[in-house]
Amino acid sequence: MIQIGAKKLSLPVIQGGMGVGVSLSGLAGAVAACGGMGCISAAHPGYREADFRQDPKGANLRALKEEIGRAKELSRGLGMVAVNLMVAMRQYAELARAAVEAGADAIISGAGLPLELPSFTKGSKTAIAPIVSSGRAAKLILKTWDKRYQTTADFVVIEGCGAGGHLGFKEEELQAGSAQPLEEILPQVLEELAPYEEKYGRKIPVFVAGGGLTGKDMVRFRSMGASGVQIATRLIATHECDASQGFKDVILKARSEDVHIIHSPVGMPGRAVASPLIQRVEAGERIAPEWCAGCIKTCDPSTTRYCITNALIQGVKGDWENGLFFCGSGVDRVTEMTTVAQALEEFCVPVEE
Ligand SMILES: Cc1cc2nc3c(=O)[nH]c(=O)nc-3n(C[C@H](O)[C@H](O)[C@H](O)COP(=O)(O)O)c2cc1C
C-alpha cells in the first residue's frame, strides 16, 4: 500500500491525465477501481456540453465536477480519483477550486511550475503533486511551497522525455535524443525531496512516467527509490478510455517513425503522431482559429499557428485530417484493445511501503 494523504493505493500506478477529453470519468474511474490513481484531465472536460462554445468556462467547471462525481462512483471507493491541471491554463484557479469542491482526491499539476497550487487546496483533503522533469524544478517548487505555504508535496510525478503531450525538455535535446534519462533524474529528485520528508515527517512517494513503462520497468524504478509509475498512452487502447474509437485506432496504428516532436502553441515542445494537421503546420501553413476559448496563457490567437484546443477536440473525436493526437514514445508497442484491468495486470505486484 502506498499512503497518499489520507488515502492508500494498492496498485502503484497513476493513469496520466490526458486532455482534451481522453481521460475523463470512464478511464479514471476504471483505473481507481483497480486500486490505482485515475486522473481526469481538466483541459476542457466540457467540450461535449451544449453551451461549450458560448460559455466554455462555465461548461468546463460544471463538467469537471460531474466527471469527478462519476469517476468516484465507478471507483467503488477503491484507489484514488485525481485531476490533472496544466499551469498554462488561464482558468487554473477556478478549475483547482472546482476540483477541491467536488472532492477530488488529488490535483496533479504540470506544464509550468505549479507554485500557487497549495493556496487552492488549503484546509481540504485534496492531496497535491507537481509534475517535474528535473531535480532543479522539484527544488524550486518544494522550496516555494515550504516558504510560502508551510507545506510540501503529497507525492511527485517525474515526467521523462519519452512521455506524450507537452514535455519539460528543450526541443533540441528531444530532437537530438540527448535529454536526461529518467534513471538520472530520479536520484536528483529524491535528493531534493529528502529534507522535506524529514521536516514534514512523512515519505513523499515518487512516480516516474514516460516512454511506455512496463511492469518490469516499474520493479526496476522501485529498486531505485521510486514508489510507482505513471502511464498514459497504453491506457488509450482500452474499452474504458473516454476518447472515440477513431482516436484509439490512430494510437493502435502509429509506428515509431510516425511520431514527431512538435512545437506546441502552448510554447512547449510536445510528442504527437504526425497527422495531416501536423504535416501542414510543419510545412509552414497557418490555420487561423475560427473561435477562441481564451484557454492558454501563452497563446495569442492572432498569431498562433493553429488552435490547440480545436485540434485536440478534433483529435479526441477521431478526425484524422484535422486532429492532434498526442502519444508517448512507446506508442508502437500498443497494438491491441484491452480492458483497463488487463492493461494494469502486469503492474499488480505486492507493494508494502
Ligand atoms: C493523448 C495524451 C494527452 C496528454 N495530455 C496531458 C495533459 O493534458 N496534461 C499532462 O500533464 N500530461 C498529459 N499527457 C502526458 C501523460 O499524462 C503521461 O505523463 C505520459 O504520457 C506518460 O508516458 P506514456 O504515455 O509513455 O505512458 C498526455 C499524454 C497523452 C498520450
Short mmCIF file of C-alpha atoms and ligand atoms in Angstrom, two decimals:
data_model
loop_
_atom_site.label_atom_id
_atom_site.label_comp_id
_atom_site.label_asym_id
_atom_site.label_seq_id
_atom_site.Cartn_x
_atom_site.Cartn_y
_atom_site.Cartn_z
CA MET A 1 0.00 0.00 0.00
CA ILE A 2 1.23 3.48 -0.81
CA GLN A 3 -0.02 6.14 1.59
CA ILE A 4 -1.00 9.41 -0.07
CA GLY A 5 -2.58 11.98 2.26
CA ALA A 6 -5.49 10.19 3.91
CA LYS A 7 -5.78 7.59 1.13
CA LYS A 8 -3.99 4.38 0.15
CA LEU A 9 -3.13 2.97 -3.27
CA SER A 10 -2.95 -0.82 -3.54
CA LEU A 11 -1.71 -0.58 -7.15
CA PRO A 12 1.41 1.62 -7.61
CA VAL A 13 0.13 3.15 -10.83
CA ILE A 14 -1.14 6.62 -11.73
CA GLN A 15 -3.01 6.99 -15.00
CA GLY A 16 -1.55 10.15 -16.55
CA GLY A 17 -4.04 12.94 -17.27
CA MET A 18 -4.85 13.23 -20.98
CA GLY A 19 -6.55 16.29 -22.42
CA VAL A 20 -8.77 17.11 -24.23
CA GLY A 21 -11.37 14.56 -23.22
CA VAL A 22 -9.12 11.48 -23.48
CA SER A 23 -9.10 10.85 -19.73
CA LEU A 24 -12.42 11.66 -18.12
CA SER A 25 -14.51 9.65 -15.64
CA GLY A 26 -14.63 6.42 -17.70
CA LEU A 27 -10.89 5.84 -17.72
CA ALA A 28 -10.13 7.46 -14.36
CA GLY A 29 -12.91 5.52 -12.60
CA ALA A 30 -11.77 2.19 -14.09
CA VAL A 31 -8.14 2.76 -13.01
CA ALA A 32 -9.23 3.72 -9.49
CA ALA A 33 -11.44 0.61 -9.31
CA CYS A 34 -8.24 -1.45 -9.88
CA GLY A 35 -6.66 0.25 -6.83
CA GLY A 36 -4.57 2.80 -8.77
CA MET A 37 -4.97 6.52 -9.23
CA GLY A 38 -7.22 7.57 -12.10
CA CYS A 39 -6.80 11.07 -13.39
CA ILE A 40 -9.36 13.33 -15.09
CA SER A 41 -7.90 15.98 -17.36
CA ALA A 42 -9.15 19.49 -16.54
CA ALA A 43 -8.32 20.65 -20.10
CA HIS A 44 -11.81 21.30 -21.50
CA PRO A 45 -13.73 18.46 -19.82
CA GLY A 46 -16.86 20.28 -21.01
CA TYR A 47 -16.06 20.09 -24.74
CA ARG A 48 -19.21 18.00 -25.40
CA GLU A 49 -21.56 20.31 -23.46
CA ALA A 50 -24.25 22.11 -25.49
CA ASP A 51 -23.14 25.55 -24.22
CA PHE A 52 -19.37 24.94 -24.63
CA ARG A 53 -18.98 27.43 -27.50
CA GLN A 54 -20.98 30.20 -25.76
CA ASP A 55 -19.58 29.68 -22.27
CA PRO A 56 -16.50 27.42 -22.26
CA LYS A 57 -15.54 28.38 -18.71
CA GLY A 58 -18.95 27.59 -17.24
CA ALA A 59 -19.25 24.36 -19.23
CA ASN A 60 -15.79 23.21 -18.12
CA LEU A 61 -16.35 23.92 -14.43
CA ARG A 62 -19.70 22.13 -14.45
CA ALA A 63 -18.36 19.16 -16.43
CA LEU A 64 -15.25 18.81 -14.25
CA LYS A 65 -17.37 18.46 -11.12
CA GLU A 66 -19.69 15.96 -12.82
CA GLU A 67 -16.76 13.89 -14.12
CA ILE A 68 -15.20 13.72 -10.64
CA GLY A 69 -18.52 12.53 -9.17
CA ARG A 70 -18.96 9.90 -11.89
CA ALA A 71 -15.37 8.63 -11.56
CA LYS A 72 -15.85 8.26 -7.81
CA GLU A 73 -18.97 6.18 -8.39
CA LEU A 74 -17.13 3.96 -10.88
CA SER A 75 -14.20 3.56 -8.46
CA ARG A 76 -16.45 1.79 -5.91
CA GLY A 77 -14.46 3.52 -3.15
CA LEU A 78 -11.17 1.97 -4.28
CA GLY A 79 -7.96 3.73 -5.38
CA MET A 80 -7.98 7.48 -5.89
CA VAL A 81 -9.55 9.95 -8.32
CA ALA A 82 -7.25 12.84 -9.24
CA VAL A 83 -7.44 15.85 -11.55
CA ASN A 84 -4.65 16.91 -13.93
CA LEU A 85 -4.33 20.66 -14.17
CA MET A 86 -1.99 22.49 -16.56
CA VAL A 87 -0.35 25.63 -15.16
CA ALA A 88 -0.55 27.11 -18.66
CA MET A 89 -4.37 27.33 -18.41
CA ARG A 90 -5.95 30.75 -17.76
CA GLN A 91 -8.73 29.13 -15.72
CA TYR A 92 -6.24 27.40 -13.40
CA ALA A 93 -7.52 28.86 -10.10
CA GLU A 94 -11.22 28.26 -10.83
CA LEU A 95 -10.59 24.69 -12.02
CA ALA A 96 -8.44 23.93 -8.95
CA ARG A 97 -11.18 25.23 -6.63
CA ALA A 98 -13.83 23.24 -8.51
CA ALA A 99 -11.75 20.06 -8.18
CA VAL A 100 -11.45 20.57 -4.42
CA GLU A 101 -15.19 21.35 -4.06
CA ALA A 102 -16.10 18.18 -5.96
CA GLY A 103 -13.90 16.11 -3.63
CA ALA A 104 -11.00 15.19 -5.95
CA ASP A 105 -8.53 13.04 -4.00
CA ALA A 106 -5.56 14.81 -5.61
CA ILE A 107 -4.52 17.54 -8.03
CA ILE A 108 -1.51 16.76 -10.21
CA SER A 109 -0.14 19.84 -11.92
CA GLY A 110 2.47 20.44 -14.61
CA ALA A 111 3.11 22.21 -17.95
CA GLY A 112 4.73 25.00 -15.94
CA LEU A 113 5.66 25.40 -12.29
CA PRO A 114 2.59 25.00 -10.02
CA LEU A 115 3.93 27.43 -7.43
CA GLU A 116 0.49 28.56 -6.16
CA LEU A 117 -1.20 25.15 -6.05
CA PRO A 118 -1.24 24.81 -2.20
CA SER A 119 -3.30 28.01 -1.88
CA PHE A 120 -6.26 26.28 -3.57
CA THR A 121 -6.24 23.08 -1.52
CA LYS A 122 -5.53 24.51 1.95
CA GLY A 123 -7.86 23.05 4.57
CA SER A 124 -9.14 20.33 2.23
CA LYS A 125 -8.42 16.61 1.89
CA THR A 126 -7.17 17.04 -1.69
CA ALA A 127 -3.54 15.92 -2.00
CA ILE A 128 -1.16 17.86 -4.26
CA ALA A 129 1.62 16.80 -6.61
CA PRO A 130 3.82 18.66 -9.07
CA ILE A 131 4.94 17.12 -12.36
CA VAL A 132 8.66 17.78 -12.81
CA SER A 133 11.30 16.84 -15.36
CA SER A 134 14.39 17.79 -13.35
CA GLY A 135 15.76 17.93 -9.82
CA ARG A 136 16.02 21.70 -10.27
CA ALA A 137 12.27 22.11 -10.88
CA ALA A 138 11.47 19.89 -7.86
CA LYS A 139 13.77 22.01 -5.70
CA LEU A 140 12.19 25.30 -6.76
CA ILE A 141 8.61 24.11 -6.30
CA LEU A 142 9.18 22.47 -2.91
CA LYS A 143 11.18 25.41 -1.62
CA THR A 144 8.38 27.80 -2.63
CA TRP A 145 5.64 25.62 -1.12
CA ASP A 146 7.59 25.32 2.13
CA LYS A 147 8.35 29.04 2.43
CA ARG A 148 5.04 30.47 1.25
CA TYR A 149 2.56 27.87 2.47
CA GLN A 150 4.44 25.84 5.13
CA THR A 151 3.55 22.65 3.30
CA THR A 152 5.08 20.10 0.95
CA ALA A 153 4.06 17.74 -1.85
CA ASP A 154 1.98 14.66 -1.03
CA PHE A 155 3.67 12.91 -3.97
CA VAL A 156 5.68 13.84 -7.05
CA VAL A 157 5.48 12.76 -10.70
CA ILE A 158 8.68 12.80 -12.76
CA GLU A 159 7.86 13.00 -16.44
CA GLY A 160 10.73 11.78 -18.60
CA CYS A 161 11.49 12.63 -22.21
CA GLY A 162 9.56 9.62 -23.60
CA ALA A 163 6.18 10.92 -22.42
CA GLY A 164 3.30 12.06 -24.60
CA GLY A 165 1.80 15.54 -24.65
CA HIS A 166 3.82 18.57 -23.57
CA LEU A 167 7.37 17.93 -22.46
CA GLY A 168 9.54 19.79 -19.96
CA PHE A 169 12.72 19.45 -22.01
CA LYS A 170 14.37 21.61 -24.69
CA GLU A 171 13.20 20.89 -28.23
CA GLU A 172 16.80 20.48 -29.45
CA GLU A 173 17.56 17.90 -26.73
CA LEU A 174 14.45 15.93 -27.65
CA GLN A 175 15.25 16.05 -31.38
CA ALA A 176 18.85 15.00 -30.75
CA GLY A 177 17.87 12.29 -28.25
CA SER A 178 20.19 13.88 -25.68
CA ALA A 179 17.62 14.70 -22.96
CA GLN A 180 18.49 13.41 -19.50
CA PRO A 181 17.08 9.89 -18.92
CA LEU A 182 14.67 9.10 -16.06
CA GLU A 183 17.38 6.95 -14.46
CA GLU A 184 19.44 10.12 -13.90
CA ILE A 185 16.60 12.46 -12.96
CA LEU A 186 15.10 10.14 -10.32
CA PRO A 187 18.07 10.21 -7.87
CA GLN A 188 18.31 14.01 -8.27
CA VAL A 189 14.64 14.46 -7.40
CA LEU A 190 14.89 12.03 -4.47
CA GLU A 191 17.79 14.07 -3.10
CA GLU A 192 15.74 17.29 -3.31
CA LEU A 193 12.77 15.67 -1.54
CA ALA A 194 14.79 14.23 1.38
CA PRO A 195 14.95 17.42 3.52
CA TYR A 196 11.19 17.95 3.18
CA GLU A 197 10.43 14.33 4.05
CA GLU A 198 12.44 14.86 7.20
CA LYS A 199 10.91 18.25 8.02
CA TYR A 200 7.29 17.13 7.49
CA GLY A 201 7.87 13.62 8.92
CA ARG A 202 6.46 11.63 6.02
CA LYS A 203 7.52 9.90 2.86
CA ILE A 204 6.87 11.72 -0.43
CA PRO A 205 6.17 8.93 -2.94
CA VAL A 206 7.65 9.46 -6.41
CA PHE A 207 6.10 8.14 -9.63
CA VAL A 208 8.08 8.03 -12.87
CA ALA A 209 6.48 8.47 -16.28
CA GLY A 210 7.16 8.35 -19.97
CA GLY A 211 8.09 6.01 -22.77
CA GLY A 212 5.55 3.22 -22.29
CA LEU A 213 6.83 1.93 -18.95
CA THR A 214 6.11 -1.76 -18.22
CA GLY A 215 5.68 -3.83 -15.07
CA LYS A 216 9.36 -4.77 -15.31
CA ASP A 217 10.35 -1.10 -15.58
CA MET A 218 8.26 -0.39 -12.51
CA VAL A 219 10.12 -3.04 -10.48
CA ARG A 220 13.45 -1.56 -11.68
CA PHE A 221 12.47 2.02 -10.77
CA ARG A 222 11.11 0.86 -7.41
CA SER A 223 14.53 -0.65 -6.66
CA MET A 224 15.97 2.82 -7.37
CA GLY A 225 13.67 4.52 -4.85
CA ALA A 226 10.53 5.33 -6.86
CA SER A 227 7.18 4.19 -5.47
CA GLY A 228 5.46 3.53 -8.79
CA VAL A 229 4.82 4.66 -12.34
CA GLN A 230 2.50 7.00 -14.22
CA ILE A 231 1.37 5.61 -17.58
CA ALA A 232 -0.90 7.04 -20.25
CA THR A 233 -0.55 6.04 -23.93
CA ARG A 234 -1.02 2.33 -23.14
CA LEU A 235 -4.37 3.11 -21.49
CA ILE A 236 -5.79 4.85 -24.56
CA ALA A 237 -6.28 1.47 -26.23
CA THR A 238 -8.76 0.34 -23.59
CA HIS A 239 -12.52 0.00 -23.86
CA GLU A 240 -12.98 2.33 -20.88
CA CYS A 241 -10.88 5.22 -22.29
CA ASP A 242 -13.11 8.23 -22.96
CA ALA A 243 -11.76 9.01 -26.47
CA SER A 244 -13.55 7.88 -29.65
CA GLN A 245 -12.61 4.58 -31.31
CA GLY A 246 -11.14 6.74 -34.13
CA PHE A 247 -8.59 8.23 -31.70
CA LYS A 248 -7.80 4.78 -30.30
CA ASP A 249 -7.25 3.44 -33.83
CA VAL A 250 -4.71 6.22 -34.54
CA ILE A 251 -2.76 5.07 -31.45
CA LEU A 252 -3.06 1.39 -32.41
CA LYS A 253 -1.74 2.07 -35.93
CA ALA A 254 1.07 4.52 -35.03
CA ARG A 255 4.65 3.32 -35.57
CA SER A 256 7.80 4.98 -34.18
CA GLU A 257 8.52 6.71 -37.50
CA ASP A 258 5.05 8.36 -37.40
CA VAL A 259 5.84 10.16 -34.14
CA HIS A 260 7.20 13.73 -34.20
CA ILE A 261 8.43 16.24 -31.67
CA ILE A 262 6.17 19.22 -32.33
CA HIS A 263 6.27 22.88 -31.36
CA SER A 264 3.00 23.37 -29.48
CA PRO A 265 1.08 26.67 -29.41
CA VAL A 266 1.38 26.37 -25.60
CA GLY A 267 5.04 27.32 -26.11
CA MET A 268 6.47 23.94 -25.16
CA PRO A 269 7.64 21.01 -27.26
CA GLY A 270 5.30 18.04 -27.42
CA ARG A 271 5.18 14.50 -28.81
CA ALA A 272 2.41 13.61 -31.25
CA VAL A 273 1.53 11.47 -34.25
CA ALA A 274 2.46 13.28 -37.49
CA SER A 275 -1.16 13.60 -38.61
CA PRO A 276 -2.10 15.71 -41.68
CA LEU A 277 -2.62 18.78 -39.45
CA ILE A 278 0.90 18.49 -38.04
CA GLN A 279 2.34 17.98 -41.52
CA ARG A 280 0.58 21.12 -42.81
CA VAL A 281 1.87 23.19 -39.88
CA GLU A 282 5.39 21.78 -40.26
CA ALA A 283 5.26 22.79 -43.94
CA GLY A 284 4.69 26.41 -42.81
CA GLU A 285 0.92 26.72 -43.10
CA ARG A 286 -1.02 28.79 -40.55
CA ILE A 287 -4.51 27.59 -39.66
CA ALA A 288 -6.13 30.70 -38.17
CA PRO A 289 -8.53 29.95 -35.28
CA GLU A 290 -12.22 30.43 -36.07
CA TRP A 291 -13.10 30.74 -32.41
CA CYS A 292 -11.14 31.25 -29.18
CA ALA A 293 -11.90 29.84 -25.74
CA GLY A 294 -9.17 32.04 -24.23
CA CYS A 295 -7.69 28.98 -22.56
CA ILE A 296 -3.90 29.16 -22.72
CA LYS A 297 -1.97 31.98 -21.04
CA THR A 298 0.81 31.95 -23.64
CA CYS A 299 -1.37 31.66 -26.77
CA ASP A 300 -2.10 34.71 -28.95
CA PRO A 301 -4.99 33.81 -31.29
CA SER A 302 -3.89 36.43 -33.83
CA THR A 303 -0.51 34.76 -34.38
CA THR A 304 -0.84 31.14 -33.25
CA ARG A 305 -0.01 28.57 -35.97
CA TYR A 306 -3.20 26.68 -35.07
CA CYS A 307 -5.67 26.44 -32.20
CA ILE A 308 -4.52 23.61 -29.94
CA THR A 309 -7.93 23.30 -28.29
CA ASN A 310 -9.72 22.85 -31.59
CA ALA A 311 -7.04 20.42 -32.82
CA LEU A 312 -7.30 18.31 -29.65
CA ILE A 313 -11.11 18.31 -29.82
CA GLN A 314 -10.98 17.11 -33.43
CA GLY A 315 -8.42 14.52 -32.33
CA VAL A 316 -10.46 13.06 -29.46
CA LYS A 317 -13.39 12.74 -31.87
CA GLY A 318 -11.16 10.79 -34.28
CA ASP A 319 -10.90 13.36 -37.11
CA TRP A 320 -7.61 12.23 -38.71
CA GLU A 321 -7.33 15.20 -41.11
CA ASN A 322 -7.81 17.99 -38.55
CA GLY A 323 -6.92 16.38 -35.24
CA LEU A 324 -3.89 16.49 -32.95
CA PHE A 325 -3.01 13.10 -31.43
CA PHE A 326 -0.53 13.21 -28.56
CA CYS A 327 1.29 9.95 -27.76
CA GLY A 328 4.30 8.66 -25.85
CA SER A 329 7.46 7.28 -27.47
CA GLY A 330 6.34 3.72 -26.69
CA VAL A 331 3.22 4.01 -28.87
CA ASP A 332 4.41 1.38 -31.36
CA ARG A 333 4.12 -1.24 -28.61
CA VAL A 334 0.39 -0.53 -28.20
CA THR A 335 -1.16 -2.98 -30.64
CA GLU A 336 -4.40 -4.30 -29.18
CA MET A 337 -7.54 -3.16 -27.42
CA THR A 338 -7.92 -4.45 -23.85
CA THR A 339 -9.79 -3.61 -20.69
CA VAL A 340 -8.13 -1.35 -18.12
CA ALA A 341 -7.84 -4.31 -15.73
CA GLN A 342 -5.99 -6.34 -18.39
CA ALA A 343 -3.65 -3.44 -19.16
CA LEU A 344 -2.84 -3.00 -15.47
CA GLU A 345 -2.32 -6.68 -14.71
CA GLU A 346 1.46 -6.52 -15.26
CA PHE A 347 1.73 -3.82 -12.55
CA CYS A 348 -0.01 -5.94 -9.88
CA VAL A 349 2.95 -6.72 -7.67
CA PRO A 350 2.75 -6.84 -3.88
CA VAL A 351 3.60 -3.38 -2.53
CA GLU A 352 4.46 -2.53 1.07
CA GLU A 353 5.89 0.89 1.94
C1 LIG B 1 -3.04 11.84 -25.53
C2 LIG B 1 -2.22 12.38 -24.39
C3 LIG B 1 -2.61 13.55 -23.76
C4 LIG B 1 -1.88 14.05 -22.68
N1 LIG B 1 -2.33 15.17 -22.04
C5 LIG B 1 -1.71 15.61 -20.92
C6 LIG B 1 -2.24 16.72 -20.19
O1 LIG B 1 -3.26 17.32 -20.54
N2 LIG B 1 -1.56 17.11 -19.07
C7 LIG B 1 -0.43 16.46 -18.64
O2 LIG B 1 0.14 16.84 -17.60
N3 LIG B 1 0.08 15.41 -19.31
C8 LIG B 1 -0.54 14.97 -20.43
N4 LIG B 1 -0.04 13.87 -21.09
C9 LIG B 1 1.12 13.13 -20.51
C10 LIG B 1 0.65 11.90 -19.69
O3 LIG B 1 -0.13 12.29 -18.60
C11 LIG B 1 1.79 10.99 -19.18
O4 LIG B 1 2.55 11.58 -18.18
C12 LIG B 1 2.75 10.46 -20.21
O5 LIG B 1 2.20 10.37 -21.49
C13 LIG B 1 3.27 9.09 -19.76
O6 LIG B 1 4.01 8.44 -20.75
P1 LIG B 1 3.39 7.23 -21.63
O7 LIG B 1 2.24 7.83 -22.37
O8 LIG B 1 4.53 6.82 -22.47
O9 LIG B 1 2.93 6.15 -20.69
C14 LIG B 1 -0.72 13.37 -22.21
C15 LIG B 1 -0.31 12.21 -22.88
C16 LIG B 1 -1.04 11.71 -23.95
C17 LIG B 1 -0.58 10.45 -24.63
#
